[in-house]
Amino acid sequence: MKQKAVFYHAGCPVCVAAEQQLATALDPVRYAVEIVHLGEQKSRVAEAEAAGVTSVPALVLDGAPFHINFGAPLTALK
Amino acid sequence: MKQKAVFYHAGCPVCVAAEQQLATALDPVRYAVEIVHLGEQKSRVAEAEAAGVTSVPALVLDGAPFHINFGAPLTALK
């Protein structure tokens, strides 16, 4: 079974670069990557926060948050 | 031909977590991942810096630097 990877972003330039290069670089055999635009899906900000995400872009891999560079703080998306 | 991915770290706990989860999650079909411990290979700090790395852990993918969470500034490794 594939492990879940969630990439949270907000459409910012830093986010898009990370999405196009890093999120797509994950092994498709092992990971099912879901891309979530928090600016458009504000209802999922709480979920990202619960996973430990404090800024975007961020990748939650097996439940662990990895902040990739820095686009915007999560607080700006609430 | 595989693309080159270089994961720079310094052995810190944040670095180890990122290495074990994120660096190993990359698609092995498309990426040849090299792990570089800058604390032990100080001669490569300049190379990381030239790629735009300012802190570790960081992953340089196709020449673009992605800083993953924050372990230590590159300046601490010089």
PDB file of N, CA and C in Angstrom, chain B:
ATOM      1  N   MET B   1      18.840   9.015 -18.470  1.00  0.00           N
ATOM      2  CA  MET B   1      19.876   9.275 -17.470  1.00  0.00           C
ATOM      3  C   MET B   1      19.257   9.887 -16.215  1.00  0.00           C
ATOM      4  N   LYS B   2      19.753   9.447 -15.079  1.00  0.00           N
ATOM      5  CA  LYS B   2      19.198   9.966 -13.824  1.00  0.00           C
ATOM      6  C   LYS B   2      19.629  11.401 -13.575  1.00  0.00           C
ATOM      7  N   GLN B   3      18.731  12.122 -12.938  1.00  0.00           N
ATOM      8  CA  GLN B   3      19.061  13.485 -12.558  1.00  0.00           C
ATOM      9  C   GLN B   3      19.769  13.425 -11.213  1.00  0.00           C
ATOM     10  N   LYS B   4      20.586  14.437 -11.004  1.00  0.00           N
ATOM     11  CA  LYS B   4      21.366  14.459  -9.775  1.00  0.00           C
ATOM     12  C   LYS B   4      20.613  15.182  -8.655  1.00  0.00           C
ATOM     13  N   ALA B   5      20.605  14.571  -7.490  1.00  0.00           N
ATOM     14  CA  ALA B   5      20.015  15.211  -6.315  1.00  0.00           C
ATOM     15  C   ALA B   5      21.068  15.103  -5.222  1.00  0.00           C
ATOM     16  N   VAL B   6      21.381  16.230  -4.591  1.00  0.00           N
ATOM     17  CA  VAL B   6      22.367  16.197  -3.518  1.00  0.00           C
ATOM     18  C   VAL B   6      21.703  16.656  -2.229  1.00  0.00           C
ATOM     19  N   PHE B   7      21.791  15.809  -1.219  1.00  0.00           N
ATOM     20  CA  PHE B   7      21.224  16.139   0.076  1.00  0.00           C
ATOM     21  C   PHE B   7      22.372  16.531   1.002  1.00  0.00           C
ATOM     22  N   TYR B   8      22.388  17.796   1.417  1.00  0.00           N
ATOM     23  CA  TYR B   8      23.444  18.289   2.309  1.00  0.00           C
ATOM     24  C   TYR B   8      22.928  18.295   3.736  1.00  0.00           C
ATOM     25  N   HIS B   9      23.717  17.780   4.645  1.00  0.00           N
ATOM     26  CA  HIS B   9      23.300  17.802   6.040  1.00  0.00           C
ATOM     27  C   HIS B   9      24.532  17.937   6.936  1.00  0.00           C
ATOM     28  N   ALA B  10      24.297  17.978   8.239  1.00  0.00           N
ATOM     29  CA  ALA B  10      25.419  18.142   9.165  1.00  0.00           C
ATOM     30  C   ALA B  10      25.268  17.210  10.367  1.00  0.00           C
ATOM     31  N   GLY B  11      24.500  16.165  10.182  1.00  0.00           N
ATOM     32  CA  GLY B  11      24.362  15.186  11.263  1.00  0.00           C
ATOM     33  C   GLY B  11      23.439  15.565  12.400  1.00  0.00           C
ATOM     34  N   CYS B  12      22.799  16.731  12.293  1.00  0.00           N
ATOM     35  CA  CYS B  12      21.908  17.166  13.367  1.00  0.00           C
ATOM     36  C   CYS B  12      20.612  16.337  13.340  1.00  0.00           C
ATOM     37  N   PRO B  13      19.865  16.318  14.441  1.00  0.00           N
ATOM     38  CA  PRO B  13      18.630  15.530  14.490  1.00  0.00           C
ATOM     39  C   PRO B  13      17.636  15.903  13.382  1.00  0.00           C
ATOM     40  N   VAL B  14      17.503  17.200  13.121  1.00  0.00           N
ATOM     41  CA  VAL B  14      16.596  17.655  12.061  1.00  0.00           C
ATOM     42  C   VAL B  14      17.071  17.115  10.704  1.00  0.00           C
ATOM     43  N   CYS B  15      18.413  17.106  10.555  1.00  0.00           N
ATOM     44  CA  CYS B  15      19.006  16.623   9.301  1.00  0.00           C
ATOM     45  C   CYS B  15      18.737  15.130   9.107  1.00  0.00           C
ATOM     46  N   VAL B  16      18.928  14.365  10.172  1.00  0.00           N
ATOM     47  CA  VAL B  16      18.769  12.917  10.095  1.00  0.00           C
ATOM     48  C   VAL B  16      17.329  12.540   9.752  1.00  0.00           C
ATOM     49  N   ALA B  17      16.377  13.235  10.366  1.00  0.00           N
ATOM     50  CA  ALA B  17      14.965  12.964  10.083  1.00  0.00           C
ATOM     51  C   ALA B  17      14.658  13.254   8.615  1.00  0.00           C
ATOM     52  N   ALA B  18      15.167  14.382   8.137  1.00  0.00           N
ATOM     53  CA  ALA B  18      14.913  14.759   6.741  1.00  0.00           C
ATOM     54  C   ALA B  18      15.575  13.770   5.787  1.00  0.00           C
ATOM     55  N   GLU B  19      16.762  13.321   6.172  1.00  0.00           N
ATOM     56  CA  GLU B  19      17.473  12.373   5.319  1.00  0.00           C
ATOM     57  C   GLU B  19      16.704  11.051   5.243  1.00  0.00           C
ATOM     58  N   GLN B  20      16.324  10.555   6.418  1.00  0.00           N
ATOM     59  CA  GLN B  20      15.662   9.254   6.449  1.00  0.00           C
ATOM     60  C   GLN B  20      14.285   9.264   5.814  1.00  0.00           C
ATOM     61  N   GLN B  21      13.594  10.393   5.903  1.00  0.00           N
ATOM     62  CA  GLN B  21      12.248  10.405   5.342  1.00  0.00           C
ATOM     63  C   GLN B  21      12.146  11.047   3.964  1.00  0.00           C
ATOM     64  N   LEU B  22      12.787  12.204   3.798  1.00  0.00           N
ATOM     65  CA  LEU B  22      12.593  12.903   2.533  1.00  0.00           C
ATOM     66  C   LEU B  22      13.592  12.493   1.451  1.00  0.00           C
ATOM     67  N   ALA B  23      14.858  12.435   1.803  1.00  0.00           N
ATOM     68  CA  ALA B  23      15.869  12.091   0.786  1.00  0.00           C
ATOM     69  C   ALA B  23      15.628  10.692   0.237  1.00  0.00           C
ATOM     70  N   THR B  24      15.179   9.791   1.093  1.00  0.00           N
ATOM     71  CA  THR B  24      14.944   8.419   0.650  1.00  0.00           C
ATOM     72  C   THR B  24      13.595   8.244  -0.052  1.00  0.00           C
ATOM     73  N   ALA B  25      12.769   9.297  -0.027  1.00  0.00           N
ATOM     74  CA  ALA B  25      11.442   9.199  -0.651  1.00  0.00           C
ATOM     75  C   ALA B  25      11.480   9.558  -2.136  1.00  0.00           C
ATOM     76  N   LEU B  26      12.622  10.076  -2.575  1.00  0.00           N
ATOM     77  CA  LEU B  26      12.721  10.461  -3.987  1.00  0.00           C
ATOM     78  C   LEU B  26      12.681   9.227  -4.884  1.00  0.00           C
ATOM     79  N   ASP B  27      12.187   9.437  -6.075  1.00  0.00           N
ATOM     80  CA  ASP B  27      12.045   8.348  -7.038  1.00  0.00           C
ATOM     81  C   ASP B  27      13.429   7.849  -7.476  1.00  0.00           C
ATOM     82  N   PRO B  28      13.782   6.627  -7.113  1.00  0.00           N
ATOM     83  CA  PRO B  28      15.105   6.102  -7.465  1.00  0.00           C
ATOM     84  C   PRO B  28      15.280   5.860  -8.966  1.00  0.00           C
ATOM     85  N   VAL B  29      14.175   5.840  -9.685  1.00  0.00           N
ATOM     86  CA  VAL B  29      14.256   5.629 -11.133  1.00  0.00           C
ATOM     87  C   VAL B  29      14.752   6.914 -11.809  1.00  0.00           C
ATOM     88  N   ARG B  30      14.347   8.037 -11.247  1.00  0.00           N
ATOM     89  CA  ARG B  30      14.699   9.328 -11.865  1.00  0.00           C
ATOM     90  C   ARG B  30      15.846  10.071 -11.208  1.00  0.00           C
ATOM     91  N   TYR B  31      16.088   9.770  -9.914  1.00  0.00           N
ATOM     92  CA  TYR B  31      17.115  10.533  -9.210  1.00  0.00           C
ATOM     93  C   TYR B  31      18.229   9.689  -8.602  1.00  0.00           C
ATOM     94  N   ALA B  32      19.439  10.173  -8.783  1.00  0.00           N
ATOM     95  CA  ALA B  32      20.601   9.563  -8.145  1.00  0.00           C
ATOM     96  C   ALA B  32      20.895  10.493  -6.974  1.00  0.00           C
ATOM     97  N   VAL B  33      20.604  10.032  -5.772  1.00  0.00           N
ATOM     98  CA  VAL B  33      20.744  10.886  -4.594  1.00  0.00           C
ATOM     99  C   VAL B  33      22.108  10.694  -3.929  1.00  0.00           C
ATOM    100  N   GLU B  34      22.798  11.789  -3.772  1.00  0.00           N
ATOM    101  CA  GLU B  34      24.085  11.751  -3.059  1.00  0.00           C
ATOM    102  C   GLU B  34      23.879  12.437  -1.708  1.00  0.00           C
ATOM    103  N   ILE B  35      24.348  11.794  -0.654  1.00  0.00           N
ATOM    104  CA  ILE B  35      24.226  12.367   0.688  1.00  0.00           C
ATOM    105  C   ILE B  35      25.581  12.948   1.080  1.00  0.00           C
ATOM    106  N   VAL B  36      25.607  14.220   1.407  1.00  0.00           N
ATOM    107  CA  VAL B  36      26.871  14.875   1.775  1.00  0.00           C
ATOM    108  C   VAL B  36      26.782  15.436   3.197  1.00  0.00           C
ATOM    109  N   HIS B  37      27.661  14.950   4.059  1.00  0.00           N
ATOM    110  CA  HIS B  37      27.733  15.442   5.441  1.00  0.00           C
ATOM    111  C   HIS B  37      28.754  16.580   5.456  1.00  0.00           C
ATOM    112  N   LEU B  38      28.250  17.799   5.519  1.00  0.00           N
ATOM    113  CA  LEU B  38      29.147  18.955   5.425  1.00  0.00           C
ATOM    114  C   LEU B  38      30.057  19.126   6.631  1.00  0.00           C
ATOM    115  N   GLY B  39      29.689  18.525   7.748  1.00  0.00           N
ATOM    116  CA  GLY B  39      30.561  18.599   8.915  1.00  0.00           C
ATOM    117  C   GLY B  39      31.822  17.770   8.692  1.00  0.00           C
ATOM    118  N   GLU B  40      31.645  16.686   7.934  1.00  0.00           N
ATOM    119  CA  GLU B  40      32.792  15.811   7.656  1.00  0.00           C
ATOM    120  C   GLU B  40      33.471  16.135   6.334  1.00  0.00           C
ATOM    121  N   GLN B  41      32.744  16.828   5.472  1.00  0.00           N
ATOM    122  CA  GLN B  41      33.323  17.172   4.170  1.00  0.00           C
ATOM    123  C   GLN B  41      33.261  18.676   3.988  1.00  0.00           C
ATOM    124  N   LYS B  42      34.039  19.352   4.795  1.00  0.00           N
ATOM    125  CA  LYS B  42      34.000  20.807   4.777  1.00  0.00           C
ATOM    126  C   LYS B  42      34.419  21.391   3.427  1.00  0.00           C
ATOM    127  N   SER B  43      35.159  20.603   2.662  1.00  0.00           N
ATOM    128  CA  SER B  43      35.601  21.083   1.353  1.00  0.00           C
ATOM    129  C   SER B  43      34.424  21.278   0.398  1.00  0.00           C
ATOM    130  N   ARG B  44      33.280  20.721   0.757  1.00  0.00           N
ATOM    131  CA  ARG B  44      32.128  20.851  -0.140  1.00  0.00           C
ATOM    132  C   ARG B  44      31.144  21.938   0.285  1.00  0.00           C
ATOM    133  N   VAL B  45      31.484  22.656   1.373  1.00  0.00           N
ATOM    134  CA  VAL B  45      30.606  23.746   1.820  1.00  0.00           C
ATOM    135  C   VAL B  45      30.478  24.802   0.714  1.00  0.00           C
ATOM    136  N   ALA B  46      31.609  25.094   0.051  1.00  0.00           N
ATOM    137  CA  ALA B  46      31.591  26.109  -1.004  1.00  0.00           C
ATOM    138  C   ALA B  46      30.677  25.698  -2.150  1.00  0.00           C
ATOM    139  N   GLU B  47      30.680  24.412  -2.444  1.00  0.00           N
ATOM    140  CA  GLU B  47      29.826  23.882  -3.524  1.00  0.00           C
ATOM    141  C   GLU B  47      28.348  24.055  -3.160  1.00  0.00           C
ATOM    142  N   ALA B  48      28.025  23.752  -1.887  1.00  0.00           N
ATOM    143  CA  ALA B  48      26.643  23.889  -1.429  1.00  0.00           C
ATOM    144  C   ALA B  48      26.230  25.360  -1.497  1.00  0.00           C
ATOM    145  N   GLU B  49      27.135  26.215  -1.060  1.00  0.00           N
ATOM    146  CA  GLU B  49      26.880  27.644  -1.054  1.00  0.00           C
ATOM    147  C   GLU B  49      26.641  28.157  -2.480  1.00  0.00           C
ATOM    148  N   ALA B  50      27.445  27.681  -3.404  1.00  0.00           N
ATOM    149  CA  ALA B  50      27.310  28.092  -4.805  1.00  0.00           C
ATOM    150  C   ALA B  50      25.961  27.667  -5.372  1.00  0.00           C
ATOM    151  N   ALA B  51      25.406  26.571  -4.842  1.00  0.00           N
ATOM    152  CA  ALA B  51      24.104  26.087  -5.319  1.00  0.00           C
ATOM    153  C   ALA B  51      22.961  26.862  -4.672  1.00  0.00           C
ATOM    154  N   GLY B  52      23.307  27.755  -3.741  1.00  0.00           N
ATOM    155  CA  GLY B  52      22.267  28.564  -3.110  1.00  0.00           C
ATOM    156  C   GLY B  52      21.831  28.062  -1.746  1.00  0.00           C
ATOM    157  N   VAL B  53      22.538  27.064  -1.230  1.00  0.00           N
ATOM    158  CA  VAL B  53      22.191  26.514   0.083  1.00  0.00           C
ATOM    159  C   VAL B  53      22.647  27.480   1.181  1.00  0.00           C
ATOM    160  N   THR B  54      21.745  27.823   2.090  1.00  0.00           N
ATOM    161  CA  THR B  54      22.116  28.722   3.184  1.00  0.00           C
ATOM    162  C   THR B  54      22.005  28.040   4.546  1.00  0.00           C
ATOM    163  N   SER B  55      21.302  26.894   4.597  1.00  0.00           N
ATOM    164  CA  SER B  55      21.194  26.150   5.850  1.00  0.00           C
ATOM    165  C   SER B  55      21.037  24.673   5.534  1.00  0.00           C
ATOM    166  N   VAL B  56      21.259  23.856   6.554  1.00  0.00           N
ATOM    167  CA  VAL B  56      21.056  22.420   6.378  1.00  0.00           C
ATOM    168  C   VAL B  56      19.925  21.985   7.308  1.00  0.00           C
ATOM    169  N   PRO B  57      19.203  20.918   7.001  1.00  0.00           N
ATOM    170  CA  PRO B  57      19.360  20.115   5.793  1.00  0.00           C
ATOM    171  C   PRO B  57      18.800  20.810   4.556  1.00  0.00           C
ATOM    172  N   ALA B  58      19.398  20.499   3.419  1.00  0.00           N
ATOM    173  CA  ALA B  58      18.931  21.057   2.157  1.00  0.00           C
ATOM    174  C   ALA B  58      19.105  20.025   1.058  1.00  0.00           C
ATOM    175  N   LEU B  59      18.219  20.109   0.097  1.00  0.00           N
ATOM    176  CA  LEU B  59      18.273  19.190  -1.034  1.00  0.00           C
ATOM    177  C   LEU B  59      18.427  20.039  -2.286  1.00  0.00           C
ATOM    178  N   VAL B  60      19.453  19.748  -3.080  1.00  0.00           N
ATOM    179  CA  VAL B  60      19.623  20.463  -4.344  1.00  0.00           C
ATOM    180  C   VAL B  60      19.164  19.515  -5.444  1.00  0.00           C
ATOM    181  N   LEU B  61      18.096  19.944  -6.092  1.00  0.00           N
ATOM    182  CA  LEU B  61      17.439  19.108  -7.092  1.00  0.00           C
ATOM    183  C   LEU B  61      17.529  19.837  -8.432  1.00  0.00           C
ATOM    184  N   ASP B  62      18.183  19.230  -9.398  1.00  0.00           N
ATOM    185  CA  ASP B  62      18.346  19.867 -10.707  1.00  0.00           C
ATOM    186  C   ASP B  62      18.917  21.274 -10.532  1.00  0.00           C
ATOM    187  N   GLY B  63      19.819  21.438  -9.590  1.00  0.00           N
ATOM    188  CA  GLY B  63      20.468  22.727  -9.386  1.00  0.00           C
ATOM    189  C   GLY B  63      19.716  23.713  -8.513  1.00  0.00           C
ATOM    190  N   ALA B  64      18.469  23.405  -8.150  1.00  0.00           N
ATOM    191  CA  ALA B  64      17.686  24.325  -7.318  1.00  0.00           C
ATOM    192  C   ALA B  64      17.735  23.892  -5.854  1.00  0.00           C
ATOM    193  N   PRO B  65      18.037  24.851  -4.954  1.00  0.00           N
ATOM    194  CA  PRO B  65      18.128  24.496  -3.531  1.00  0.00           C
ATOM    195  C   PRO B  65      16.767  24.493  -2.833  1.00  0.00           C
ATOM    196  N   PHE B  66      16.508  23.446  -2.076  1.00  0.00           N
ATOM    197  CA  PHE B  66      15.289  23.366  -1.269  1.00  0.00           C
ATOM    198  C   PHE B  66      15.728  23.151   0.172  1.00  0.00           C
ATOM    199  N   HIS B  67      15.460  24.153   1.000  1.00  0.00           N
ATOM    200  CA  HIS B  67      15.821  24.045   2.407  1.00  0.00           C
ATOM    201  C   HIS B  67      14.688  23.332   3.115  1.00  0.00           C
ATOM    202  N   ILE B  68      15.027  22.297   3.841  1.00  0.00           N
ATOM    203  CA  ILE B  68      14.006  21.467   4.484  1.00  0.00           C
ATOM    204  C   ILE B  68      14.063  21.654   5.993  1.00  0.00           C
ATOM    205  N   ASN B  69      13.017  22.234   6.547  1.00  0.00           N
ATOM    206  CA  ASN B  69      13.021  22.598   7.962  1.00  0.00           C
ATOM    207  C   ASN B  69      14.294  23.380   8.240  1.00  0.00           C
ATOM    208  N   PHE B  70      14.787  23.366   9.450  1.00  0.00           N
ATOM    209  CA  PHE B  70      16.007  24.128   9.731  1.00  0.00           C
ATOM    210  C   PHE B  70      16.828  23.436  10.801  1.00  0.00           C
ATOM    211  N   GLY B  71      18.053  23.096  10.433  1.00  0.00           N
ATOM    212  CA  GLY B  71      18.935  22.438  11.388  1.00  0.00           C
ATOM    213  C   GLY B  71      20.021  23.375  11.853  1.00  0.00           C
ATOM    214  N   ALA B  72      20.775  23.913  10.901  1.00  0.00           N
ATOM    215  CA  ALA B  72      21.873  24.811  11.213  1.00  0.00           C
ATOM    216  C   ALA B  72      22.176  25.686  10.001  1.00  0.00           C
ATOM    217  N   PRO B  73      22.659  26.908  10.244  1.00  0.00           N
ATOM    218  CA  PRO B  73      23.029  27.760   9.112  1.00  0.00           C
ATOM    219  C   PRO B  73      24.344  27.257   8.512  1.00  0.00           C
ATOM    220  N   LEU B  74      24.523  27.486   7.226  1.00  0.00           N
ATOM    221  CA  LEU B  74      25.734  27.015   6.551  1.00  0.00           C
ATOM    222  C   LEU B  74      26.971  27.689   7.162  1.00  0.00           C
ATOM    223  N   THR B  75      26.796  28.906   7.617  1.00  0.00           N
ATOM    224  CA  THR B  75      27.917  29.646   8.188  1.00  0.00           C
ATOM    225  C   THR B  75      28.496  28.952   9.421  1.00  0.00           C
ATOM    226  N   ALA B  76      27.688  28.151  10.105  1.00  0.00           N
ATOM    227  CA  ALA B  76      28.158  27.433  11.300  1.00  0.00           C
ATOM    228  C   ALA B  76      29.066  26.268  10.928  1.00  0.00           C
ATOM    229  N   LEU B  77      29.116  25.928   9.658  1.00  0.00           N
ATOM    230  CA  LEU B  77      29.885  24.763   9.222  1.00  0.00           C
ATOM    231  C   LEU B  77      31.220  25.124   8.576  1.00  0.00           C
ATOM    232  N   LYS B  78      31.472  26.412   8.495  1.00  0.00           N
ATOM    233  CA  LYS B  78      32.718  26.836   7.841  1.00  0.00           C
ATOM    234  C   LYS B  78      33.927  26.722   8.766  1.00  0.00           C
TER     235      LYS B  78
END
